[in-house]
Amino acid sequence: MEKNSVDLSSSFLVVRHENGGLWDLFKFMVFDNLESGGKFLESSNCGGVVVGEEVWEWEGGGEVTSDHRWVIVVSIIVRKIIKVLGKPMEWFGYFVEFFLNLLSLNGNFLGLLNKILHGNVEMPKRDSETFISAIGHLDGRVDLFKIETLSENTKEHDFEKVQMGNRCLMDLCMMASKLAYENAKVVRNVVDFHWKMHFVDFYNCWNDYQKERATQVFIMCDKPKNANLIMICFRGTEPFDADDWITDFDYSWYEIPKLGKVHMGFLEALGLGNRANTSTFQNHLQAKNVEPTNLNGESSRSTDKEPFPVMGEMTAYYAVRRKLRNLLKEHTNAKFVVTGHSLGGALAILFPTVLVLHEEKEVMKRLLGIYTYGQPRVGNRQLGRFMEAHLENPVSKYFRVVYCNDLVPRLPYDNKTFLYKHFGVCLYYNSLYIEQNVDEEPNPNYFGYRFLIPEYLNAMWELVRSLTMRYMYGPGYKECWESFMLRMVGLAIPGLADHSPVDYVNSVRLGRTRSVEMISL
């Protein structure tokens, strides 16, 4: 891979897992060998790690410690393993989804056996209205949450006076985040016919670094005319997509002057640059290079032409921004919400971040809020302070929901001097679905030794609990066999099963002792 031509006006760090071998990693970790480390680390020479014969420095100054090297080495090893398993993961995912859909279409195991004997098996068709993702099979719930304050005759949610902290809004965001894992036909069917709302569009967007359409997002409104709510929902980490998991474990960053350091892989997923040529990030992110525009997309000096990296290819940020402007112009009373689970949560907070950077003031005035679920860290403390100034007044607009020992919100690694920091209001739910309003979830780095035994004990409890949910809370909370199998895997890797949407939906619907006031619709 070609080396970057260093852009002296910006600071960046690229951690390349594909370069070097295990011996280089060993020399870098144990002996602090600069030559070996330089095979994996590529950086600017201002404000970040310096590769070569100079001293490597981190955000707060000072040399790279053994703790920092250990984190980088672990990240590289994990990404190398995931990369090797990439194709097997993809093939296994195709088989799993085909098998799950084969069962669901034919009445599960006994129904399938009966149809095989009679020769009338219904075969799954990918991208059809009936083909459900693996995530959808983990939690088959489709209908939105109904609370007692709603009239029994009410057939649809009324978002005319919607406010952040509304339980129905939280549930809609989580259910939409779960729905984002499905194909466009399934999304349209659920939004239009189950939720009685209005499906706007589904985008399959280009990632110029991965050279494929790897970012998915859909947009919906609460009703087709005179809408009060516009929702933008990004798809999260797909369980059998190696590139998604490699992005989650990536430590590469790009520094935006006056804003802070931002996770490079998430910027690439939004279509805002390519690490193969880091100057592309500057082209997309420098506010001085962006013409302020109104909701009509008009500028006093130029037309609003979106800088797609590849001719004819949509990128997520520009495609969504263009559509959002049009929707806000069409629905004059509407406000918009951005949401997502996992990787989708990271993109959900970065999208309004770049809107602020690009001085989209008229658009940002219409932001109701952001809800993310199981979201990884997206940047450093400076980025957090910058966005909190725009999202905390007069009320909080950004809520980061974390369930128990979920591994992904603990990524990328963070300690007292390391780069990545969470920000915003954290709504933390334990395994009893009790909510706490905290600055940071317990055991923020997952690998704490004193949390190890409690994590395994909790995984055992969650496995047992999955068998009793229907008796404790009703038939709507019965867990399927697919979810039970994932919890079995969670006995070996505590925190993996906690990332499933099942517990996030349950947290919203069953959560107690809420710190955010719930306002009835």
Short mmCIF file of C-alpha atoms in Angstrom, two decimals:
data_model
loop_
_atom_site.label_atom_id
_atom_site.label_comp_id
_atom_site.label_asym_id
_atom_site.label_seq_id
_atom_site.Cartn_x
_atom_site.Cartn_y
_atom_site.Cartn_z
CA MET A 1 0.00 0.00 0.00
CA GLU A 2 1.28 3.46 -0.90
CA LYS A 3 2.50 5.72 1.87
CA ASN A 4 0.74 8.98 2.56
CA SER A 5 2.22 12.25 1.44
CA VAL A 6 2.27 13.94 4.85
CA ASP A 7 -0.06 16.90 5.17
CA LEU A 8 1.69 19.26 7.60
CA SER A 9 -1.53 21.20 8.31
CA SER A 10 -3.12 18.21 10.03
CA SER A 11 -2.31 15.53 12.55
CA PHE A 12 -3.13 11.85 12.14
CA LEU A 13 -2.19 8.34 13.19
CA VAL A 14 -2.81 5.29 11.03
CA VAL A 15 -2.41 1.88 12.70
CA ARG A 16 -1.91 -0.61 9.87
CA HIS A 17 -2.58 -4.15 11.03
CA GLU A 18 -1.78 -5.54 7.58
CA ASN A 19 1.90 -4.51 7.70
CA GLY A 20 4.67 -6.38 9.50
CA GLY A 21 4.57 -9.76 11.23
CA LEU A 22 4.40 -11.27 14.69
CA TRP A 23 8.16 -10.90 15.21
CA ASP A 24 7.89 -7.18 14.49
CA LEU A 25 5.03 -6.95 16.99
CA PHE A 26 7.13 -8.75 19.60
CA LYS A 27 10.12 -6.43 19.13
CA PHE A 28 7.85 -3.39 19.24
CA MET A 29 6.08 -4.53 22.40
CA VAL A 30 9.03 -5.90 24.40
CA PHE A 31 11.99 -3.85 23.20
CA ASP A 32 10.23 -0.66 22.03
CA ASN A 33 11.88 -1.15 18.64
CA LEU A 34 11.15 1.94 16.54
CA GLU A 35 11.88 0.26 13.21
CA SER A 36 9.46 -2.59 13.92
CA GLY A 37 6.82 -0.21 15.29
CA GLY A 38 7.17 1.97 12.20
CA LYS A 39 5.89 -0.89 10.06
CA PHE A 40 2.53 -0.63 11.80
CA LEU A 41 2.28 3.07 12.63
CA GLU A 42 2.10 5.87 10.11
CA SER A 43 1.73 9.41 11.34
CA SER A 44 2.08 13.11 10.72
CA ASN A 45 4.88 14.81 12.61
CA CYS A 46 2.79 17.40 14.38
CA GLY A 47 0.82 16.81 17.52
CA GLY A 48 0.81 13.04 17.42
CA VAL A 49 3.00 9.95 17.27
CA VAL A 50 6.20 10.47 15.30
CA VAL A 51 7.42 7.45 13.36
CA GLY A 52 11.08 7.02 12.59
CA GLU A 53 14.05 7.98 14.72
CA GLU A 54 12.19 10.66 16.67
CA VAL A 55 10.45 10.16 20.01
CA TRP A 56 6.86 8.94 19.79
CA GLU A 57 4.50 11.17 21.72
CA TRP A 58 0.86 10.87 22.65
CA GLU A 59 -1.96 13.33 23.20
CA GLY A 60 -0.81 14.58 26.57
CA GLY A 61 2.87 14.65 25.64
CA GLY A 62 5.59 12.28 26.78
CA GLU A 63 6.87 9.06 25.37
CA VAL A 64 4.69 6.12 24.44
CA THR A 65 4.47 3.87 27.49
CA SER A 66 4.43 0.09 27.59
CA ASP A 67 0.70 0.32 28.35
CA HIS A 68 0.11 2.23 25.11
CA ARG A 69 2.21 -0.22 23.14
CA TRP A 70 0.34 -3.16 24.67
CA VAL A 71 -3.02 -1.69 23.61
CA ILE A 72 -1.82 -1.05 20.06
CA VAL A 73 -0.28 -4.54 19.79
CA VAL A 74 -3.48 -6.21 21.04
CA SER A 75 -5.50 -4.16 18.55
CA ILE A 76 -3.22 -5.19 15.69
CA ILE A 77 -3.31 -8.88 16.67
CA VAL A 78 -7.12 -8.89 16.97
CA ARG A 79 -7.50 -7.17 13.60
CA LYS A 80 -5.05 -9.59 11.97
CA ILE A 81 -7.04 -12.54 13.30
CA ILE A 82 -10.35 -11.03 12.15
CA LYS A 83 -8.85 -10.33 8.71
CA VAL A 84 -7.70 -13.96 8.34
CA LEU A 85 -11.17 -15.12 9.36
CA GLY A 86 -12.87 -12.59 7.07
CA LYS A 87 -13.93 -14.93 4.28
CA PRO A 88 -14.89 -17.83 6.57
CA MET A 89 -16.96 -15.34 8.61
CA GLU A 90 -18.70 -14.15 5.44
CA TRP A 91 -19.44 -17.70 4.23
CA PHE A 92 -20.59 -18.78 7.68
CA GLY A 93 -22.83 -15.72 7.86
CA TYR A 94 -24.44 -16.56 4.52
CA PHE A 95 -25.07 -20.11 5.69
CA VAL A 96 -26.46 -19.03 9.09
CA GLU A 97 -28.84 -16.47 7.60
CA PHE A 98 -29.96 -18.85 4.85
CA PHE A 99 -30.59 -21.61 7.42
CA LEU A 100 -32.45 -19.31 9.84
CA ASN A 101 -34.67 -18.01 7.05
CA LEU A 102 -35.22 -21.52 5.73
CA LEU A 103 -36.51 -22.52 9.15
CA SER A 104 -38.69 -19.43 9.68
CA LEU A 105 -40.29 -19.67 6.23
CA ASN A 106 -41.16 -23.34 6.68
CA GLY A 107 -42.47 -23.50 10.24
CA ASN A 108 -39.17 -24.16 12.04
CA PHE A 109 -37.67 -27.65 12.45
CA LEU A 110 -40.80 -29.80 12.39
CA GLY A 111 -42.46 -27.73 9.67
CA LEU A 112 -39.35 -27.91 7.50
CA LEU A 113 -39.15 -31.69 7.93
CA ASN A 114 -42.80 -32.03 6.94
CA LYS A 115 -42.32 -29.86 3.84
CA ILE A 116 -39.22 -31.78 2.83
CA LEU A 117 -41.26 -35.02 2.97
CA HIS A 118 -43.99 -33.43 0.84
CA GLY A 119 -41.56 -31.74 -1.55
CA ASN A 120 -42.87 -28.19 -1.12
CA VAL A 121 -40.04 -26.44 0.74
CA GLU A 122 -40.09 -22.64 0.42
CA MET A 123 -36.59 -21.36 -0.33
CA PRO A 124 -35.34 -18.03 1.12
CA LYS A 125 -34.68 -15.19 -1.33
CA ARG A 126 -32.09 -12.71 -0.18
CA ASP A 127 -33.16 -9.03 -0.32
CA SER A 128 -36.82 -10.01 -0.34
CA GLU A 129 -39.49 -8.75 2.09
CA THR A 130 -39.33 -12.03 3.99
CA PHE A 131 -35.55 -12.40 4.29
CA ILE A 132 -34.53 -11.43 7.85
CA SER A 133 -30.98 -10.79 9.05
CA ALA A 134 -29.26 -12.73 11.82
CA ILE A 135 -29.83 -9.73 14.11
CA GLY A 136 -33.53 -9.82 13.27
CA HIS A 137 -33.67 -13.49 14.22
CA LEU A 138 -32.03 -12.78 17.59
CA ASP A 139 -34.94 -10.48 18.44
CA GLY A 140 -38.05 -11.00 16.34
CA ARG A 141 -40.05 -8.18 17.93
CA VAL A 142 -41.38 -5.72 15.38
CA ASP A 143 -44.17 -3.74 17.06
CA LEU A 144 -43.40 -0.57 18.98
CA PHE A 145 -43.74 -0.22 22.73
CA LYS A 146 -47.19 0.78 24.03
CA ILE A 147 -47.54 2.43 27.41
CA GLU A 148 -50.60 2.59 29.61
CA THR A 149 -51.09 6.31 29.12
CA LEU A 150 -51.88 5.71 25.47
CA SER A 151 -55.53 5.17 24.63
CA GLU A 152 -56.41 1.65 23.60
CA ASN A 153 -57.93 3.12 20.46
CA THR A 154 -54.74 4.91 19.48
CA LYS A 155 -53.39 3.25 16.37
CA GLU A 156 -50.25 5.32 15.90
CA HIS A 157 -47.82 7.35 17.95
CA ASP A 158 -48.40 11.10 18.10
CA PHE A 159 -45.07 12.93 18.01
CA GLU A 160 -46.50 16.44 17.82
CA LYS A 161 -45.05 17.32 21.23
CA VAL A 162 -42.22 14.82 21.24
CA GLN A 163 -39.39 15.50 23.70
CA MET A 164 -36.09 13.86 24.53
CA GLY A 165 -36.50 11.46 27.44
CA ASN A 166 -39.80 10.20 26.08
CA ARG A 167 -39.95 6.43 26.51
CA CYS A 168 -41.80 5.91 23.24
CA LEU A 169 -39.13 7.91 21.43
CA MET A 170 -36.38 5.84 23.07
CA ASP A 171 -38.15 2.66 22.00
CA LEU A 172 -38.68 3.91 18.45
CA CYS A 173 -34.97 4.77 18.20
CA MET A 174 -33.92 1.34 19.46
CA MET A 175 -36.37 -0.54 17.26
CA ALA A 176 -35.26 1.53 14.26
CA SER A 177 -31.61 0.80 15.12
CA LYS A 178 -32.46 -2.91 15.11
CA LEU A 179 -34.45 -2.57 11.90
CA ALA A 180 -31.48 -0.92 10.16
CA TYR A 181 -29.81 -4.35 9.90
CA GLU A 182 -32.51 -5.47 7.45
CA ASN A 183 -32.68 -4.95 3.70
CA ALA A 184 -34.59 -2.03 2.20
CA LYS A 185 -37.76 -4.01 1.45
CA VAL A 186 -38.06 -5.27 5.01
CA VAL A 187 -37.44 -1.77 6.38
CA ARG A 188 -40.11 -0.25 4.16
CA ASN A 189 -42.63 -2.96 5.07
CA VAL A 190 -42.14 -2.52 8.83
CA VAL A 191 -42.17 1.28 8.79
CA ASP A 192 -45.19 1.65 6.50
CA PHE A 193 -47.38 -1.28 7.54
CA HIS A 194 -46.40 -2.21 11.09
CA TRP A 195 -45.55 1.20 12.51
CA LYS A 196 -48.00 3.13 10.28
CA MET A 197 -45.35 5.76 9.65
CA HIS A 198 -43.64 6.92 6.46
CA PHE A 199 -40.56 5.28 4.93
CA VAL A 200 -38.49 7.89 3.07
CA ASP A 201 -35.41 6.16 1.66
CA PHE A 202 -32.71 3.55 2.22
CA TYR A 203 -29.10 4.29 1.26
CA ASN A 204 -26.36 1.77 0.54
CA CYS A 205 -23.34 4.07 0.64
CA TRP A 206 -19.78 3.99 -0.58
CA ASN A 207 -16.72 3.57 1.65
CA ASP A 208 -13.78 4.75 -0.43
CA TYR A 209 -11.18 3.01 1.76
CA GLN A 210 -12.90 -0.39 1.64
CA LYS A 211 -13.87 0.21 -2.00
CA GLU A 212 -17.37 -1.10 -1.50
CA ARG A 213 -20.83 -0.01 -0.41
CA ALA A 214 -20.31 -0.73 3.26
CA THR A 215 -22.45 1.90 5.04
CA GLN A 216 -26.23 1.59 5.26
CA VAL A 217 -28.69 4.17 6.57
CA PHE A 218 -32.42 4.73 6.25
CA ILE A 219 -34.66 7.75 6.83
CA MET A 220 -38.28 7.79 7.97
CA CYS A 221 -40.90 10.28 9.15
CA ASP A 222 -43.75 9.85 11.61
CA LYS A 223 -46.20 10.67 8.78
CA PRO A 224 -46.01 11.48 5.05
CA LYS A 225 -47.32 15.06 5.30
CA ASN A 226 -46.77 17.73 7.94
CA ALA A 227 -44.42 15.42 9.80
CA ASN A 228 -43.29 16.27 13.31
CA LEU A 229 -40.42 13.80 13.48
CA ILE A 230 -37.72 12.84 10.98
CA MET A 231 -35.50 9.92 11.97
CA ILE A 232 -32.09 9.06 10.52
CA CYS A 233 -30.90 5.56 11.45
CA PHE A 234 -27.46 4.12 10.69
CA ARG A 235 -26.80 0.38 10.49
CA GLY A 236 -24.40 -1.02 13.09
CA THR A 237 -21.71 -3.69 13.14
CA GLU A 238 -22.91 -6.70 11.19
CA PRO A 239 -22.00 -9.88 13.09
CA PHE A 240 -20.36 -11.64 10.14
CA ASP A 241 -18.72 -8.61 8.50
CA ALA A 242 -14.98 -8.67 9.24
CA ASP A 243 -14.47 -5.09 8.03
CA ASP A 244 -17.00 -3.79 10.55
CA TRP A 245 -15.25 -5.53 13.44
CA ILE A 246 -11.84 -4.39 12.21
CA THR A 247 -13.17 -0.83 12.23
CA ASP A 248 -14.42 -1.21 15.83
CA PHE A 249 -10.97 -2.37 16.99
CA ASP A 250 -9.10 0.29 14.98
CA TYR A 251 -7.08 3.00 16.79
CA SER A 252 -6.36 5.23 13.80
CA TRP A 253 -7.40 8.86 14.16
CA TYR A 254 -7.43 12.14 12.30
CA GLU A 255 -7.28 15.49 14.10
CA ILE A 256 -9.65 18.24 13.03
CA PRO A 257 -8.22 21.59 14.13
CA LYS A 258 -10.22 23.24 16.96
CA LEU A 259 -12.48 20.18 17.18
CA GLY A 260 -10.29 17.25 18.20
CA LYS A 261 -9.16 13.79 17.17
CA VAL A 262 -11.75 11.57 15.48
CA HIS A 263 -11.75 7.83 14.77
CA MET A 264 -10.53 7.50 11.19
CA GLY A 265 -12.53 4.36 10.35
CA PHE A 266 -15.81 6.02 11.32
CA LEU A 267 -14.99 9.05 9.17
CA GLU A 268 -14.33 6.70 6.24
CA ALA A 269 -17.67 4.97 6.85
CA LEU A 270 -19.41 8.35 6.51
CA GLY A 271 -17.54 8.95 3.24
CA LEU A 272 -15.38 11.78 4.59
CA GLY A 273 -11.94 10.62 3.55
CA ASN A 274 -9.55 7.75 2.83
CA ARG A 275 -6.49 6.85 4.92
CA ALA A 276 -4.62 5.90 1.74
CA ASN A 277 -4.44 9.66 1.14
CA THR A 278 -5.04 11.53 4.37
CA SER A 279 -5.34 14.88 2.60
CA THR A 280 -8.83 13.72 1.58
CA PHE A 281 -9.94 14.13 5.21
CA GLN A 282 -8.85 17.75 5.15
CA ASN A 283 -10.77 18.32 1.91
CA HIS A 284 -13.99 17.08 3.52
CA LEU A 285 -13.59 18.30 7.09
CA GLN A 286 -11.93 21.71 7.06
CA ALA A 287 -14.75 24.13 7.84
CA LYS A 288 -13.05 26.91 5.91
CA ASN A 289 -13.38 24.85 2.73
CA VAL A 290 -17.14 24.38 3.13
CA GLU A 291 -19.69 26.90 1.92
CA PRO A 292 -22.38 27.67 4.56
CA THR A 293 -25.78 26.88 3.09
CA ASN A 294 -29.42 27.29 4.03
CA LEU A 295 -32.09 24.58 4.03
CA ASN A 296 -32.55 25.05 0.29
CA GLY A 297 -28.92 24.10 -0.23
CA GLU A 298 -28.22 27.58 -1.61
CA SER A 299 -24.98 29.49 -1.23
CA SER A 300 -24.13 33.05 -2.13
CA ARG A 301 -21.00 31.94 -3.93
CA SER A 302 -21.55 28.43 -5.26
CA THR A 303 -24.07 25.67 -5.84
CA ASP A 304 -24.32 22.80 -3.38
CA LYS A 305 -22.45 20.07 -5.21
CA GLU A 306 -21.58 17.12 -3.04
CA PRO A 307 -17.93 15.96 -3.37
CA PHE A 308 -18.50 12.24 -3.89
CA PRO A 309 -15.09 10.46 -3.93
CA VAL A 310 -16.06 8.21 -6.82
CA MET A 311 -18.16 9.45 -9.71
CA GLY A 312 -21.76 8.39 -9.21
CA GLU A 313 -21.18 6.76 -5.81
CA MET A 314 -23.22 8.00 -2.84
CA THR A 315 -21.45 8.55 0.45
CA ALA A 316 -23.42 8.48 3.67
CA TYR A 317 -22.79 11.97 5.03
CA TYR A 318 -23.57 13.84 1.82
CA ALA A 319 -26.52 11.67 0.78
CA VAL A 320 -28.18 12.02 4.19
CA ARG A 321 -27.41 15.74 4.53
CA ARG A 322 -28.95 16.49 1.14
CA LYS A 323 -32.11 14.52 1.90
CA LEU A 324 -32.40 15.99 5.39
CA ARG A 325 -32.31 19.54 4.03
CA ASN A 326 -35.12 18.72 1.63
CA LEU A 327 -37.23 17.06 4.33
CA LEU A 328 -36.80 19.97 6.74
CA LYS A 329 -37.89 22.33 4.00
CA GLU A 330 -40.92 20.14 3.18
CA HIS A 331 -41.97 19.53 6.82
CA THR A 332 -41.67 22.98 8.37
CA ASN A 333 -42.60 21.88 11.90
CA ALA A 334 -40.47 18.77 11.99
CA LYS A 335 -37.42 18.09 14.12
CA PHE A 336 -34.96 15.30 13.44
CA VAL A 337 -33.43 12.53 15.53
CA VAL A 338 -30.30 10.53 14.71
CA THR A 339 -29.84 7.02 16.08
CA GLY A 340 -27.97 3.76 15.68
CA HIS A 341 -26.72 0.64 17.45
CA SER A 342 -23.03 -0.32 17.69
CA LEU A 343 -21.08 1.10 14.73
CA GLY A 344 -24.33 2.79 13.72
CA GLY A 345 -24.27 4.67 17.03
CA ALA A 346 -20.79 6.00 16.28
CA LEU A 347 -21.98 7.28 12.89
CA ALA A 348 -25.11 8.72 14.54
CA ILE A 349 -23.06 11.06 16.77
CA LEU A 350 -20.48 11.88 14.09
CA PHE A 351 -23.10 12.96 11.56
CA PRO A 352 -24.31 16.01 13.59
CA THR A 353 -20.68 16.63 14.64
CA VAL A 354 -19.75 17.24 11.01
CA LEU A 355 -22.92 19.30 10.49
CA VAL A 356 -21.68 21.61 13.26
CA LEU A 357 -18.21 21.68 11.73
CA HIS A 358 -19.70 22.61 8.35
CA GLU A 359 -21.70 25.42 9.97
CA GLU A 360 -25.07 23.93 9.06
CA LYS A 361 -26.71 26.19 11.63
CA GLU A 362 -30.23 26.13 10.18
CA VAL A 363 -30.20 22.34 10.07
CA MET A 364 -28.83 22.01 13.61
CA LYS A 365 -31.58 24.28 14.98
CA ARG A 366 -34.01 21.49 14.06
CA LEU A 367 -32.08 18.72 15.85
CA LEU A 368 -34.25 17.14 18.53
CA GLY A 369 -31.57 14.75 19.74
CA ILE A 370 -29.33 11.72 19.35
CA TYR A 371 -29.83 8.27 20.86
CA THR A 372 -27.09 5.66 20.49
CA TYR A 373 -27.07 2.07 21.75
CA GLY A 374 -23.90 0.07 22.45
CA GLN A 375 -21.82 2.77 20.76
CA PRO A 376 -18.00 2.60 20.61
CA ARG A 377 -15.87 5.67 21.39
CA VAL A 378 -15.46 8.09 18.49
CA GLY A 379 -12.79 10.59 19.53
CA ASN A 380 -10.78 12.33 22.23
CA ARG A 381 -11.75 14.56 25.15
CA GLN A 382 -11.41 17.72 23.08
CA LEU A 383 -14.02 16.41 20.64
CA GLY A 384 -16.33 15.68 23.56
CA ARG A 385 -16.01 19.19 24.99
CA PHE A 386 -16.62 20.70 21.56
CA MET A 387 -19.84 18.75 20.98
CA GLU A 388 -21.15 19.06 24.54
CA ALA A 389 -21.15 22.82 24.03
CA HIS A 390 -23.57 22.28 21.12
CA LEU A 391 -25.66 19.44 22.57
CA GLU A 392 -26.10 20.29 26.26
CA ASN A 393 -27.88 23.66 26.11
CA PRO A 394 -30.58 24.36 27.06
CA VAL A 395 -31.17 20.61 27.64
CA SER A 396 -29.22 17.44 26.89
CA LYS A 397 -29.71 16.21 23.33
CA TYR A 398 -27.29 13.28 23.28
CA PHE A 399 -28.00 10.07 25.20
CA ARG A 400 -25.65 7.09 25.03
CA VAL A 401 -27.39 3.91 26.20
CA VAL A 402 -25.16 1.09 27.50
CA TYR A 403 -26.33 -2.32 28.70
CA CYS A 404 -24.32 -4.05 31.43
CA ASN A 405 -21.05 -5.64 30.24
CA ASP A 406 -21.46 -4.89 26.53
CA LEU A 407 -17.96 -5.07 25.05
CA VAL A 408 -18.33 -2.55 22.22
CA PRO A 409 -18.87 0.65 24.30
CA ARG A 410 -15.53 -0.20 25.96
CA LEU A 411 -13.76 0.14 22.59
CA PRO A 412 -11.38 1.60 21.57
CA TYR A 413 -9.36 1.26 24.79
CA ASP A 414 -9.19 4.24 27.14
CA ASN A 415 -7.14 5.05 30.22
CA LYS A 416 -5.94 8.20 31.99
CA THR A 417 -3.65 9.27 29.15
CA PHE A 418 -4.95 7.36 26.14
CA LEU A 419 -6.80 8.95 23.27
CA TYR A 420 -10.43 7.82 23.11
CA LYS A 421 -13.03 9.24 25.53
CA HIS A 422 -16.81 8.97 25.71
CA PHE A 423 -18.97 12.05 26.17
CA GLY A 424 -22.67 12.85 26.53
CA VAL A 425 -25.19 11.47 29.01
CA CYS A 426 -24.67 7.75 29.66
CA LEU A 427 -27.81 5.78 30.51
CA TYR A 428 -26.38 2.60 31.98
CA TYR A 429 -28.58 -0.47 32.60
CA ASN A 430 -27.44 -3.40 34.72
CA SER A 431 -28.63 -6.98 34.22
CA LEU A 432 -31.72 -6.26 36.33
CA TYR A 433 -32.61 -3.45 33.89
CA ILE A 434 -32.09 -0.78 36.55
CA GLU A 435 -31.01 2.50 35.00
CA GLN A 436 -28.26 4.78 36.28
CA ASN A 437 -27.33 8.17 34.88
CA VAL A 438 -23.51 8.08 34.89
CA ASP A 439 -20.57 9.80 33.21
CA GLU A 440 -18.99 6.47 32.26
CA GLU A 441 -20.12 2.85 32.37
CA PRO A 442 -18.48 0.61 35.02
CA ASN A 443 -15.29 -1.16 33.94
CA PRO A 444 -14.73 1.28 31.05
CA ASN A 445 -12.00 -0.85 29.47
CA TYR A 446 -13.56 -4.29 29.93
CA PHE A 447 -10.20 -5.92 30.72
CA GLY A 448 -10.10 -4.93 34.41
CA TYR A 449 -9.09 -7.97 36.48
CA ARG A 450 -11.41 -7.17 39.37
CA PHE A 451 -14.38 -7.30 36.98
CA LEU A 452 -13.42 -10.64 35.41
CA ILE A 453 -15.20 -12.99 37.83
CA PRO A 454 -18.34 -10.80 38.05
CA GLU A 455 -18.50 -10.75 34.23
CA TYR A 456 -18.56 -14.56 34.04
CA LEU A 457 -21.08 -14.83 36.87
CA ASN A 458 -23.29 -12.27 35.17
CA ALA A 459 -23.10 -14.20 31.86
CA MET A 460 -24.34 -17.29 33.71
CA TRP A 461 -27.18 -15.29 35.28
CA GLU A 462 -28.21 -13.89 31.90
CA LEU A 463 -28.31 -17.41 30.45
CA VAL A 464 -30.63 -18.56 33.23
CA ARG A 465 -32.68 -15.36 33.01
CA SER A 466 -33.27 -15.91 29.29
CA LEU A 467 -35.26 -19.05 30.17
CA THR A 468 -37.50 -17.20 32.63
CA MET A 469 -38.17 -13.89 30.85
CA ARG A 470 -41.57 -14.91 29.51
CA TYR A 471 -42.70 -15.87 33.02
CA MET A 472 -41.28 -12.76 34.67
CA TYR A 473 -42.46 -10.14 32.16
CA GLY A 474 -44.91 -11.79 29.79
CA PRO A 475 -44.88 -13.64 26.44
CA GLY A 476 -43.59 -10.56 24.61
CA TYR A 477 -40.22 -11.03 26.33
CA LYS A 478 -39.73 -14.71 25.52
CA GLU A 479 -36.23 -15.24 24.13
CA CYS A 480 -35.77 -17.38 21.03
CA TRP A 481 -33.35 -20.28 20.73
CA GLU A 482 -31.00 -18.14 18.61
CA SER A 483 -30.64 -15.67 21.49
CA PHE A 484 -30.10 -18.53 23.93
CA MET A 485 -27.27 -19.90 21.74
CA LEU A 486 -25.61 -16.46 21.68
CA ARG A 487 -25.77 -16.36 25.47
CA MET A 488 -24.04 -19.75 25.49
CA VAL A 489 -21.21 -18.18 23.49
CA GLY A 490 -21.27 -15.34 26.00
CA LEU A 491 -20.18 -17.77 28.71
CA ALA A 492 -16.81 -17.92 26.94
CA ILE A 493 -16.65 -14.22 25.96
CA PRO A 494 -18.58 -12.22 28.56
CA GLY A 495 -19.97 -9.02 27.12
CA LEU A 496 -20.44 -10.37 23.60
CA ALA A 497 -24.07 -11.43 24.15
CA ASP A 498 -24.72 -8.15 25.99
CA HIS A 499 -24.23 -6.34 22.67
CA SER A 500 -27.31 -8.05 21.23
CA PRO A 501 -30.31 -5.75 20.61
CA VAL A 502 -32.42 -8.04 22.83
CA ASP A 503 -31.21 -6.50 26.07
CA TYR A 504 -31.26 -2.97 24.68
CA VAL A 505 -34.93 -3.30 23.76
CA ASN A 506 -35.63 -4.81 27.18
CA SER A 507 -33.70 -2.03 28.91
CA VAL A 508 -35.86 0.65 27.32
CA ARG A 509 -39.11 -1.18 27.99
CA LEU A 510 -38.39 -2.62 31.43
CA GLY A 511 -35.95 -0.05 32.79
CA ARG A 512 -36.60 1.21 36.32
CA THR A 513 -35.40 4.12 38.45
CA ARG A 514 -34.95 6.30 35.44
CA SER A 515 -32.86 9.41 35.82
CA VAL A 516 -34.35 10.93 32.70
CA GLU A 517 -37.89 12.13 33.26
CA MET A 518 -40.36 10.15 31.17
CA ILE A 519 -42.97 12.40 29.66
CA SER A 520 -46.11 10.65 28.51
CA LEU A 521 -47.35 11.22 25.00
#
